[in-house]
mmCIF file with all atom_site columns, C-alpha atoms in Angstrom:
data_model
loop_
_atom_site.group_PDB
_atom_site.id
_atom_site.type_symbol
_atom_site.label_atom_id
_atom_site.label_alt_id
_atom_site.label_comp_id
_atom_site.label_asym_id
_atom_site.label_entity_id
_atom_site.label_seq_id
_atom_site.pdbx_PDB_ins_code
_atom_site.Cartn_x
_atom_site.Cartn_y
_atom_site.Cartn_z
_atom_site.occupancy
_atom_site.B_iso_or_equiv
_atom_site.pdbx_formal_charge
_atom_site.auth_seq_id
_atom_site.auth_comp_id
_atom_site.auth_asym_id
_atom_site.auth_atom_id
_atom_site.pdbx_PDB_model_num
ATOM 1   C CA . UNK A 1 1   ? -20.295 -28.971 19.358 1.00 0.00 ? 1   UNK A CA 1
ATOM 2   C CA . UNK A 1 2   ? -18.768 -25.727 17.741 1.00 0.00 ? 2   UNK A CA 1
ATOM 3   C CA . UNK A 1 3   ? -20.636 -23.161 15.839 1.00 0.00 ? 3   UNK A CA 1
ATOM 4   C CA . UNK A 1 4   ? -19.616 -22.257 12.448 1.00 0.00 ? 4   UNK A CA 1
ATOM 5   C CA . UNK A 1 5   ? -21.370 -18.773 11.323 1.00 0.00 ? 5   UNK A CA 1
ATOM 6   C CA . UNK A 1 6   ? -21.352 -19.014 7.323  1.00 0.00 ? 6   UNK A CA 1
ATOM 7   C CA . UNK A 1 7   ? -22.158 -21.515 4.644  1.00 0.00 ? 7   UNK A CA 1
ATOM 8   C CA . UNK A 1 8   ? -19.732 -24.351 3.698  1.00 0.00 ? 8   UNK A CA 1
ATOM 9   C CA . UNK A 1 9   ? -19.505 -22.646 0.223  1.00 0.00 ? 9   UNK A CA 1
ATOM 10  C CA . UNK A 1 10  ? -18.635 -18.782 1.401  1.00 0.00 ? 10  UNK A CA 1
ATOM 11  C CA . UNK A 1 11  ? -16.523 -19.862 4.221  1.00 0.00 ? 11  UNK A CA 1
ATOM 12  C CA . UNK A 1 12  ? -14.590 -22.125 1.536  1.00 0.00 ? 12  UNK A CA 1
ATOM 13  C CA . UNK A 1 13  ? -14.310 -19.129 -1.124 1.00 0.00 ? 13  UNK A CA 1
ATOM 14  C CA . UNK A 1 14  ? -13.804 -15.355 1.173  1.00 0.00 ? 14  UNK A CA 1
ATOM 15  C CA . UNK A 1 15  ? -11.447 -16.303 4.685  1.00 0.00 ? 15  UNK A CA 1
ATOM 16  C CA . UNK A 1 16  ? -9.784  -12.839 4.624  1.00 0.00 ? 16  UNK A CA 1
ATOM 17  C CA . UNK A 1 17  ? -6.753  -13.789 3.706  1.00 0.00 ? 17  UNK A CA 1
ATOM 18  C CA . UNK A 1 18  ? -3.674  -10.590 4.615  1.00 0.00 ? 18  UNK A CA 1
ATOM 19  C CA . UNK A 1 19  ? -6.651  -8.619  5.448  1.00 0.00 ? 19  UNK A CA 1
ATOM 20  C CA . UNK A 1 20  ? -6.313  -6.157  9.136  1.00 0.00 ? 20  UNK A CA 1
ATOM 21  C CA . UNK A 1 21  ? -9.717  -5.833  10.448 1.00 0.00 ? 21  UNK A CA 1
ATOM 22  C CA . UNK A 1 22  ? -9.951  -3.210  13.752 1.00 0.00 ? 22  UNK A CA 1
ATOM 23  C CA . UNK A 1 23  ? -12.405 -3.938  16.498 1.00 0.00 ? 23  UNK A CA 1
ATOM 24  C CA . UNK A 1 24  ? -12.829 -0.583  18.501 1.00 0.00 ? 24  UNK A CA 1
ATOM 25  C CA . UNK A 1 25  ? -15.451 -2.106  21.637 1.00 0.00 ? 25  UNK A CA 1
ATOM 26  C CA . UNK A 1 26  ? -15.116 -2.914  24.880 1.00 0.00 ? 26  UNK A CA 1
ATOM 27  C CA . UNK A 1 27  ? -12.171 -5.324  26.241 1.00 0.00 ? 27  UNK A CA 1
ATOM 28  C CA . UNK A 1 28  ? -11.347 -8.040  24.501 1.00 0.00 ? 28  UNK A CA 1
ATOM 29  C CA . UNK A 1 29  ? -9.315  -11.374 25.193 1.00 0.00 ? 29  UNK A CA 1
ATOM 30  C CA . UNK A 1 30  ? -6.562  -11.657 22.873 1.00 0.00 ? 30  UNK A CA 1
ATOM 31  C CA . UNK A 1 31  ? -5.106  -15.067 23.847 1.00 0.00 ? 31  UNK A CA 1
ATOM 32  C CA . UNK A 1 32  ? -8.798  -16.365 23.992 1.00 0.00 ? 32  UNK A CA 1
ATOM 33  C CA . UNK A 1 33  ? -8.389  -20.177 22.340 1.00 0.00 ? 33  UNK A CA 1
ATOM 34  C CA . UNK A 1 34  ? -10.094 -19.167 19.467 1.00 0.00 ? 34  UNK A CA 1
ATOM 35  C CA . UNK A 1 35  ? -8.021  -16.208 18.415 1.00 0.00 ? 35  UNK A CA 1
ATOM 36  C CA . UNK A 1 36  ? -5.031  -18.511 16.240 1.00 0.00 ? 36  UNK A CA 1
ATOM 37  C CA . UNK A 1 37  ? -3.961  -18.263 12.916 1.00 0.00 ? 37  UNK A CA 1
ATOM 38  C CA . UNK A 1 38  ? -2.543  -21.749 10.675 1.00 0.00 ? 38  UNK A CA 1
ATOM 39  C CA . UNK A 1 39  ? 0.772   -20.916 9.895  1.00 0.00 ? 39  UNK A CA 1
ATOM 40  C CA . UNK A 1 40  ? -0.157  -21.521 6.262  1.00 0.00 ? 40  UNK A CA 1
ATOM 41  C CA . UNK A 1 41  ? -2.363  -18.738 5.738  1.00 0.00 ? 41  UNK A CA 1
ATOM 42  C CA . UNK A 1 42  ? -0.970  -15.511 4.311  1.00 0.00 ? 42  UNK A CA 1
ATOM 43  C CA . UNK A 1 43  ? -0.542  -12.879 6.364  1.00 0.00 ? 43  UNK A CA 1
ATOM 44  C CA . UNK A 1 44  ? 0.475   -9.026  6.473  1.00 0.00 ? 44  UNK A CA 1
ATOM 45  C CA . UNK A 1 45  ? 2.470   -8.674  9.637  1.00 0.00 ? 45  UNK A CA 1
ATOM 46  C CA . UNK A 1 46  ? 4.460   -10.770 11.182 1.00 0.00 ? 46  UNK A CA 1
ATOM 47  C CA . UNK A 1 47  ? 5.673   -9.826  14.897 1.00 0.00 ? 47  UNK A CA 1
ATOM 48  C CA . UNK A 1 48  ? 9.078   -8.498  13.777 1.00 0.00 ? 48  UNK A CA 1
ATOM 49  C CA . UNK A 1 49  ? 7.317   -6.613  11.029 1.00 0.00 ? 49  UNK A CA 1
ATOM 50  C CA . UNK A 1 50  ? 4.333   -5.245  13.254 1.00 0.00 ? 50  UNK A CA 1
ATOM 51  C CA . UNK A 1 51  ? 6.781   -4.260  16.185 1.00 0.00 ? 51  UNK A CA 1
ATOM 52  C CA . UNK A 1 52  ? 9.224   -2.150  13.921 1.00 0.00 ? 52  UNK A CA 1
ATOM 53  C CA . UNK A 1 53  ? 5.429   -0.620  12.284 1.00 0.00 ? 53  UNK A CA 1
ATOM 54  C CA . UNK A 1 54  ? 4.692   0.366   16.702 1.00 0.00 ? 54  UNK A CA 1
ATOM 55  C CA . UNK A 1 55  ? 7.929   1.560   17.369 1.00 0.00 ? 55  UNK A CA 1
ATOM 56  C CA . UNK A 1 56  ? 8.487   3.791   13.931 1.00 0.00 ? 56  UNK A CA 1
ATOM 57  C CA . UNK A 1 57  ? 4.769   5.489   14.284 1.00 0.00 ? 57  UNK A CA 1
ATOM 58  C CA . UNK A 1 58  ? 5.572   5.501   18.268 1.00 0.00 ? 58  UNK A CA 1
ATOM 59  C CA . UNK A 1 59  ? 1.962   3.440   19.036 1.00 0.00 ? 59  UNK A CA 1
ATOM 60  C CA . UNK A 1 60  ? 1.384   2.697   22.753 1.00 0.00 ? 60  UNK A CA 1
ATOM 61  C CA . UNK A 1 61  ? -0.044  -0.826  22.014 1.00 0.00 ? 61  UNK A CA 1
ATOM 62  C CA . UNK A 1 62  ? 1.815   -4.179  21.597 1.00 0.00 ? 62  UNK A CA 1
ATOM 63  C CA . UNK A 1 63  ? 1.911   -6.910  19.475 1.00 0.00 ? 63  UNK A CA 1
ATOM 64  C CA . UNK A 1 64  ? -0.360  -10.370 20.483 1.00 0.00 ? 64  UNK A CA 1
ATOM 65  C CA . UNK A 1 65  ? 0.308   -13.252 18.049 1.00 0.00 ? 65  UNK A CA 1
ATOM 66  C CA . UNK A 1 66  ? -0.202  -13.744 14.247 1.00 0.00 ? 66  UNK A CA 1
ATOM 67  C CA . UNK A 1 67  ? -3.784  -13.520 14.912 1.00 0.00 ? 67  UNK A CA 1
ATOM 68  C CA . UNK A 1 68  ? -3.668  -10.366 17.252 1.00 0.00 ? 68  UNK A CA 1
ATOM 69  C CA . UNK A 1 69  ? -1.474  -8.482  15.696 1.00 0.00 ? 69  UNK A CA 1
ATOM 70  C CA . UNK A 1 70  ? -1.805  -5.079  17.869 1.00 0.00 ? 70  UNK A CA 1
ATOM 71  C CA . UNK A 1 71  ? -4.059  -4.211  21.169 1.00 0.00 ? 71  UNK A CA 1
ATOM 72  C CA . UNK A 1 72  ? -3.763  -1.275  23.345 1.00 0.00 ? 72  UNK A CA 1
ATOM 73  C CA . UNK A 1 73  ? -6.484  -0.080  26.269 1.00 0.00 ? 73  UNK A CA 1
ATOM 74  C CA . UNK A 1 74  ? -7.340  3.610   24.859 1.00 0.00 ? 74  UNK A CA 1
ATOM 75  C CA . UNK A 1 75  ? -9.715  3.854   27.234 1.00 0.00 ? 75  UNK A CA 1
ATOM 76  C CA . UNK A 1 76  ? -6.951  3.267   30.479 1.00 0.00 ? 76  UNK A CA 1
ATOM 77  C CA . UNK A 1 77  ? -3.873  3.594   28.511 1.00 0.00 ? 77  UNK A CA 1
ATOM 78  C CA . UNK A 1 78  ? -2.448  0.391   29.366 1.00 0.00 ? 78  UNK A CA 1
ATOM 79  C CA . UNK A 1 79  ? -1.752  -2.865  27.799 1.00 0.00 ? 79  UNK A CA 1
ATOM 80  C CA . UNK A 1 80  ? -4.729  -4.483  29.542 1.00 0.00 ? 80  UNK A CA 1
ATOM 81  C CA . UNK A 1 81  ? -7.586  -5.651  27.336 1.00 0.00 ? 81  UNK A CA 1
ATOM 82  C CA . UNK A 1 82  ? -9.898  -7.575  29.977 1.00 0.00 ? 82  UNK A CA 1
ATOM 83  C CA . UNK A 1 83  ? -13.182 -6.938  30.838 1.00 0.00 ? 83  UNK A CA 1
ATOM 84  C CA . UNK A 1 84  ? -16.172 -7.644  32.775 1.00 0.00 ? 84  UNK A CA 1
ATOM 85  C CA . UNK A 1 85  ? -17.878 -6.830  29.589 1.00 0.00 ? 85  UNK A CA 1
ATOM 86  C CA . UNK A 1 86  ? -17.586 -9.678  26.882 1.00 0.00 ? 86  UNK A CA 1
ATOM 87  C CA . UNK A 1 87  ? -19.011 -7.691  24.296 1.00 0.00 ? 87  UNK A CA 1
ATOM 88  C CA . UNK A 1 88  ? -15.827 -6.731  22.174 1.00 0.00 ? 88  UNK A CA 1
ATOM 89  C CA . UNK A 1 89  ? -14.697 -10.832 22.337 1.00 0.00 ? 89  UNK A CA 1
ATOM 90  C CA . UNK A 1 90  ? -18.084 -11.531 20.559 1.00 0.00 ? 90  UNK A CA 1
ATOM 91  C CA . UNK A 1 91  ? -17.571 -8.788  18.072 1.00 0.00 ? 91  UNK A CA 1
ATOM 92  C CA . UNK A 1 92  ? -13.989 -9.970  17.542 1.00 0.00 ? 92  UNK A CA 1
ATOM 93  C CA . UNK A 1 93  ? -15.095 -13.605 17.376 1.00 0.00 ? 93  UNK A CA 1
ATOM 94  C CA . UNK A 1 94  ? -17.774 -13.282 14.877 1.00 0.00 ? 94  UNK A CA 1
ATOM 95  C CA . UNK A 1 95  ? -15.613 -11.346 12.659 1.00 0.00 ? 95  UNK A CA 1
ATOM 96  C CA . UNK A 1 96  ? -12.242 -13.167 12.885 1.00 0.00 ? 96  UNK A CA 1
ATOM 97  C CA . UNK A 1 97  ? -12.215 -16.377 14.967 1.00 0.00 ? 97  UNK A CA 1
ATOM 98  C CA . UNK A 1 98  ? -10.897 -19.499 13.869 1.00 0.00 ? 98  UNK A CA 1
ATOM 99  C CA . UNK A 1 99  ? -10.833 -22.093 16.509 1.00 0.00 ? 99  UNK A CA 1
ATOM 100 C CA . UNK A 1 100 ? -11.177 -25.781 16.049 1.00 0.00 ? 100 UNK A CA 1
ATOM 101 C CA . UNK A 1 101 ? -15.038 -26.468 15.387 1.00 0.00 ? 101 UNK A CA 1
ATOM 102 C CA . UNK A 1 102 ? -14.395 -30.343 16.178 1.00 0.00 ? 102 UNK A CA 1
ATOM 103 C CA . UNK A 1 103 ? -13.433 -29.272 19.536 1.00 0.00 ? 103 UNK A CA 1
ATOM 104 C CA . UNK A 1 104 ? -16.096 -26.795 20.578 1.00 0.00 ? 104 UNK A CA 1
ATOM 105 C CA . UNK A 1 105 ? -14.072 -23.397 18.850 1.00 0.00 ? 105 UNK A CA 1
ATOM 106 C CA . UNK A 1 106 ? -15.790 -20.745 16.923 1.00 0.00 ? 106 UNK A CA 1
ATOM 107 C CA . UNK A 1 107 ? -14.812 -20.197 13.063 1.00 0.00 ? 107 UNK A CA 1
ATOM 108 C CA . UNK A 1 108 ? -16.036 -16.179 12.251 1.00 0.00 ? 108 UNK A CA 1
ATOM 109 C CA . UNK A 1 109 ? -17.217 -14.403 8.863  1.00 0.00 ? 109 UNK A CA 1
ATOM 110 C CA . UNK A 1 110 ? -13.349 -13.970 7.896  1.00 0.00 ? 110 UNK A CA 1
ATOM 111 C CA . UNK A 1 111 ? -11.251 -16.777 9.835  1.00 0.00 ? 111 UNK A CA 1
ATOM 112 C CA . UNK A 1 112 ? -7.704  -15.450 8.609  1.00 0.00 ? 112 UNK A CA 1
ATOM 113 C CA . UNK A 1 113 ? -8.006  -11.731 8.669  1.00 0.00 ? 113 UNK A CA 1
ATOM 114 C CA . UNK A 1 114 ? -5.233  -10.323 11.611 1.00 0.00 ? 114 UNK A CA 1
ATOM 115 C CA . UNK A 1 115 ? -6.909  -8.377  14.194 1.00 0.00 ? 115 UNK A CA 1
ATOM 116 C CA . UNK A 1 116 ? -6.255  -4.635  15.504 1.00 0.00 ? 116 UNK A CA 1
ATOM 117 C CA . UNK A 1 117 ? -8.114  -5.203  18.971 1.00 0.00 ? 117 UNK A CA 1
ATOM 118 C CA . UNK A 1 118 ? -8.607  -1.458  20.228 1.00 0.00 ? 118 UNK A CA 1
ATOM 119 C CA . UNK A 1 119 ? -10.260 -0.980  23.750 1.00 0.00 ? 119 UNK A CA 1
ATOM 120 C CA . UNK A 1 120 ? -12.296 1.923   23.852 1.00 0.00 ? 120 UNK A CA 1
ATOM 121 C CA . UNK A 1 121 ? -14.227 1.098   27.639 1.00 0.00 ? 121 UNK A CA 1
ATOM 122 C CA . UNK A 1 122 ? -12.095 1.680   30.349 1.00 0.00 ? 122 UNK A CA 1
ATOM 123 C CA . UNK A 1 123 ? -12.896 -0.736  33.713 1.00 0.00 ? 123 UNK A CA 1
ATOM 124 C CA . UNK A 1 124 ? -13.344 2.204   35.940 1.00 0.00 ? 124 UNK A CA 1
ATOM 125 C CA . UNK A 1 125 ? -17.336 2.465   36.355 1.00 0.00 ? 125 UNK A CA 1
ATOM 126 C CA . UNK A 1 126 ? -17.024 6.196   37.150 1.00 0.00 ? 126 UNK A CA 1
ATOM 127 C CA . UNK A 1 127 ? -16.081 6.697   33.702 1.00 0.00 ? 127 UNK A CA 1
ATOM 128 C CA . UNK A 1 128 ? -17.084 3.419   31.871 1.00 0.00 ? 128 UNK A CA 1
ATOM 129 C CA . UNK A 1 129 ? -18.542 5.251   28.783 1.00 0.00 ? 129 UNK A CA 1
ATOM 130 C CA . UNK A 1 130 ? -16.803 5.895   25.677 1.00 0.00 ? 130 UNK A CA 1
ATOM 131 C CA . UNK A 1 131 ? -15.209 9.261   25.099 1.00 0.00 ? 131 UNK A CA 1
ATOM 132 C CA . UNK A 1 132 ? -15.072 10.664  21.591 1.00 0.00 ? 132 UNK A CA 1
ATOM 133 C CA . UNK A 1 133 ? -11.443 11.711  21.782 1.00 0.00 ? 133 UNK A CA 1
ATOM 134 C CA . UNK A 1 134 ? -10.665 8.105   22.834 1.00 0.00 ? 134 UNK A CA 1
ATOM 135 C CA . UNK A 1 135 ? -12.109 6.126   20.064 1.00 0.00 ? 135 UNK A CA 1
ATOM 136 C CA . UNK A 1 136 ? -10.813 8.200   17.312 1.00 0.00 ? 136 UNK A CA 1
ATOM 137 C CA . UNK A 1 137 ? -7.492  7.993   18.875 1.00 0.00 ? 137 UNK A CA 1
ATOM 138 C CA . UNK A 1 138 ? -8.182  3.538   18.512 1.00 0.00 ? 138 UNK A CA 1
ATOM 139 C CA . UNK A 1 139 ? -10.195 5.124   14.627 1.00 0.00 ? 139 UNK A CA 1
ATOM 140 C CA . UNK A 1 140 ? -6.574  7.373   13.756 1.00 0.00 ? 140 UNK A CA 1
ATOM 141 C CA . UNK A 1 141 ? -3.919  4.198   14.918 1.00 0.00 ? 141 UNK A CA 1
ATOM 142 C CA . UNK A 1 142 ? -6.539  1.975   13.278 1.00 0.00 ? 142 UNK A CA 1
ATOM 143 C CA . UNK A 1 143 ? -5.494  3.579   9.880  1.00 0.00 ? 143 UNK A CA 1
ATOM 144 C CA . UNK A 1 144 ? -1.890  3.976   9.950  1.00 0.00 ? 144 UNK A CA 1
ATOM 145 C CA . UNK A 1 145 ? -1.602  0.544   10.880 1.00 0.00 ? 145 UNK A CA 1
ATOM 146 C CA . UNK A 1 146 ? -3.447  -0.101  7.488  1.00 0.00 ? 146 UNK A CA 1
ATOM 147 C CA . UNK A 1 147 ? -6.904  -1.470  8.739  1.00 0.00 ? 147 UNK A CA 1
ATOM 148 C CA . UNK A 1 148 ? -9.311  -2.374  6.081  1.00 0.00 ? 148 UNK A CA 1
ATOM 149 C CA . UNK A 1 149 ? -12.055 -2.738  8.030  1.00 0.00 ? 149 UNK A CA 1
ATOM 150 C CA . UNK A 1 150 ? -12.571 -0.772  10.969 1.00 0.00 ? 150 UNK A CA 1
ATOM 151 C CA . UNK A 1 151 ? -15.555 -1.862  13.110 1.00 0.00 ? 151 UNK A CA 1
ATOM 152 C CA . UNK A 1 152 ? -16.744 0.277   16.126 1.00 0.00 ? 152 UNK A CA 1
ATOM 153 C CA . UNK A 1 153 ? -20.109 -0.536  17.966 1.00 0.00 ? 153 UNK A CA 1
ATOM 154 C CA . UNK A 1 154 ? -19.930 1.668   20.625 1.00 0.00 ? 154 UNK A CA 1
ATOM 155 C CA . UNK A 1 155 ? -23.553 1.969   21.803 1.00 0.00 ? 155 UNK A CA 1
ATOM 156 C CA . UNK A 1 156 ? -23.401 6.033   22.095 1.00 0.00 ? 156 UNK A CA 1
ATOM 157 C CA . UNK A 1 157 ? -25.174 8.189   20.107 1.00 0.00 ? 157 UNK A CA 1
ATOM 158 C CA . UNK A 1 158 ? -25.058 7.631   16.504 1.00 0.00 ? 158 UNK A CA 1
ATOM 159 C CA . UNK A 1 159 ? -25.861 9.722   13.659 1.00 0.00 ? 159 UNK A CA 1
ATOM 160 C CA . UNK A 1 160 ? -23.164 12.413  11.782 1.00 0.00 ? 160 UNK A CA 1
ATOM 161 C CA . UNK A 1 161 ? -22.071 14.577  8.913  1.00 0.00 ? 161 UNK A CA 1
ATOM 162 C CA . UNK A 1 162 ? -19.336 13.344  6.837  1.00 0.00 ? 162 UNK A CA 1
ATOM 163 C CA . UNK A 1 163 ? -19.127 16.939  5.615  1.00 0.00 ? 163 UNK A CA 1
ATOM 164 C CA . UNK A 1 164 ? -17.688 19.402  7.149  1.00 0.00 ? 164 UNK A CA 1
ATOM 165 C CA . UNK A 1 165 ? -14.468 20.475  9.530  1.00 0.00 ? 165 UNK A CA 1
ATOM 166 C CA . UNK A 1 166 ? -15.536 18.698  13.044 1.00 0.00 ? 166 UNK A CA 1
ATOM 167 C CA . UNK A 1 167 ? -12.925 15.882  14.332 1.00 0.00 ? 167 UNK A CA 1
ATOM 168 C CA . UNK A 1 168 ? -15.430 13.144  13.283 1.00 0.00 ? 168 UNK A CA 1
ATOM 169 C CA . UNK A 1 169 ? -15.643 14.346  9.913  1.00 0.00 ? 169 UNK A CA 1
ATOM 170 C CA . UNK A 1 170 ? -12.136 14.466  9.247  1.00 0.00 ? 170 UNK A CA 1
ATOM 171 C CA . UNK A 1 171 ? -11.669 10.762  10.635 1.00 0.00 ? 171 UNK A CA 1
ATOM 172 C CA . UNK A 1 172 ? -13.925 9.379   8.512  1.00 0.00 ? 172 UNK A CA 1
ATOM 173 C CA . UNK A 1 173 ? -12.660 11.456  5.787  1.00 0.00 ? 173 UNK A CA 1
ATOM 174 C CA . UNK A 1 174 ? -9.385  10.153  6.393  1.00 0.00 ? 174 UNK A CA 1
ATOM 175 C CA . UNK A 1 175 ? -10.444 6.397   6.287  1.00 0.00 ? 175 UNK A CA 1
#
């Protein structure tokens, strides 16, 4: 039997309807059966619309489906989202999936939001950490492609100042 994550009543009123929610984590699965959209609920992008949005701000990532509407490896700079590590699918799941619960799928917090999946691990386990420069680079596309919700659990050292003139500051004054 599927899991659904939310009340009857909150699922029914807040499904994130043309809402782009970025998932900077580790690889992801972006034709995983629970990543769909209905083709009745209201998006922002469509793939015509999100391809002409990567080619005018010259992105490196590609377009998915209606439900992955941009991924890029920022980590490996390649198109390939995979990983050993599942981590980033459960992220992306519990924020945005909407499989079929009668047939085992996952519904998440915001079922019809479009997803920016952003990989910020690369696969080589010389250098499977995450690198400041990389994630803001996932944080800066993240933004021009007009996320409203950026999520990033990165398992690094947390903690910083908003303030001030370092290149996390300005990010996150930017956002």
């Amino acid at each position: 039997m599927g899991t659904n994550l939310l009340s009857e009543e909150f699922r029914a009123k807040y499904k994130g309807d043309k809402m782009i929610v970025s998932v900077i984590d580790t690889g992801f699965d972006p034709y995983h059966r629970d990543f769909v959209l209905a083709e009745d609920v209201a998006t922002r992008y469509n793939e015509a619309s999100m391809n002409e949005m990567i080619q005018k701000l010259g992105l490196p990532g590609k377009w998915y489906s209606n439900k992955v509407i941009y991924g890029y490896n920022y980590a490996d700079n390649s198109d390939v989202l995979l990983s050993t590590d599942e981590h980033g699918n459960h992220v992306a799941g519990t924020i945005g999936a909407n499989g079929n619960v009668e047939e085992g799928g996952i519904q998440g917090v915001a079922p019809h939001v479009q997803l920016l999946l952003m990989k910020a691990f690369s696969e080589d386990q010389v250098s499977s950490s995450v690198y400041e420069d990389v994630w803001m680079k996932a944080f800066d596309d993240s933004i021009k492609l007009g996320a409203d919700i950026i999520n990033m659990s990165l398992g690094m050292a947390s903690g910083f100042n908003m303030q001030g003139n370092t290149p996390m500051a300005r990010a996150m004054q930017k956002a």
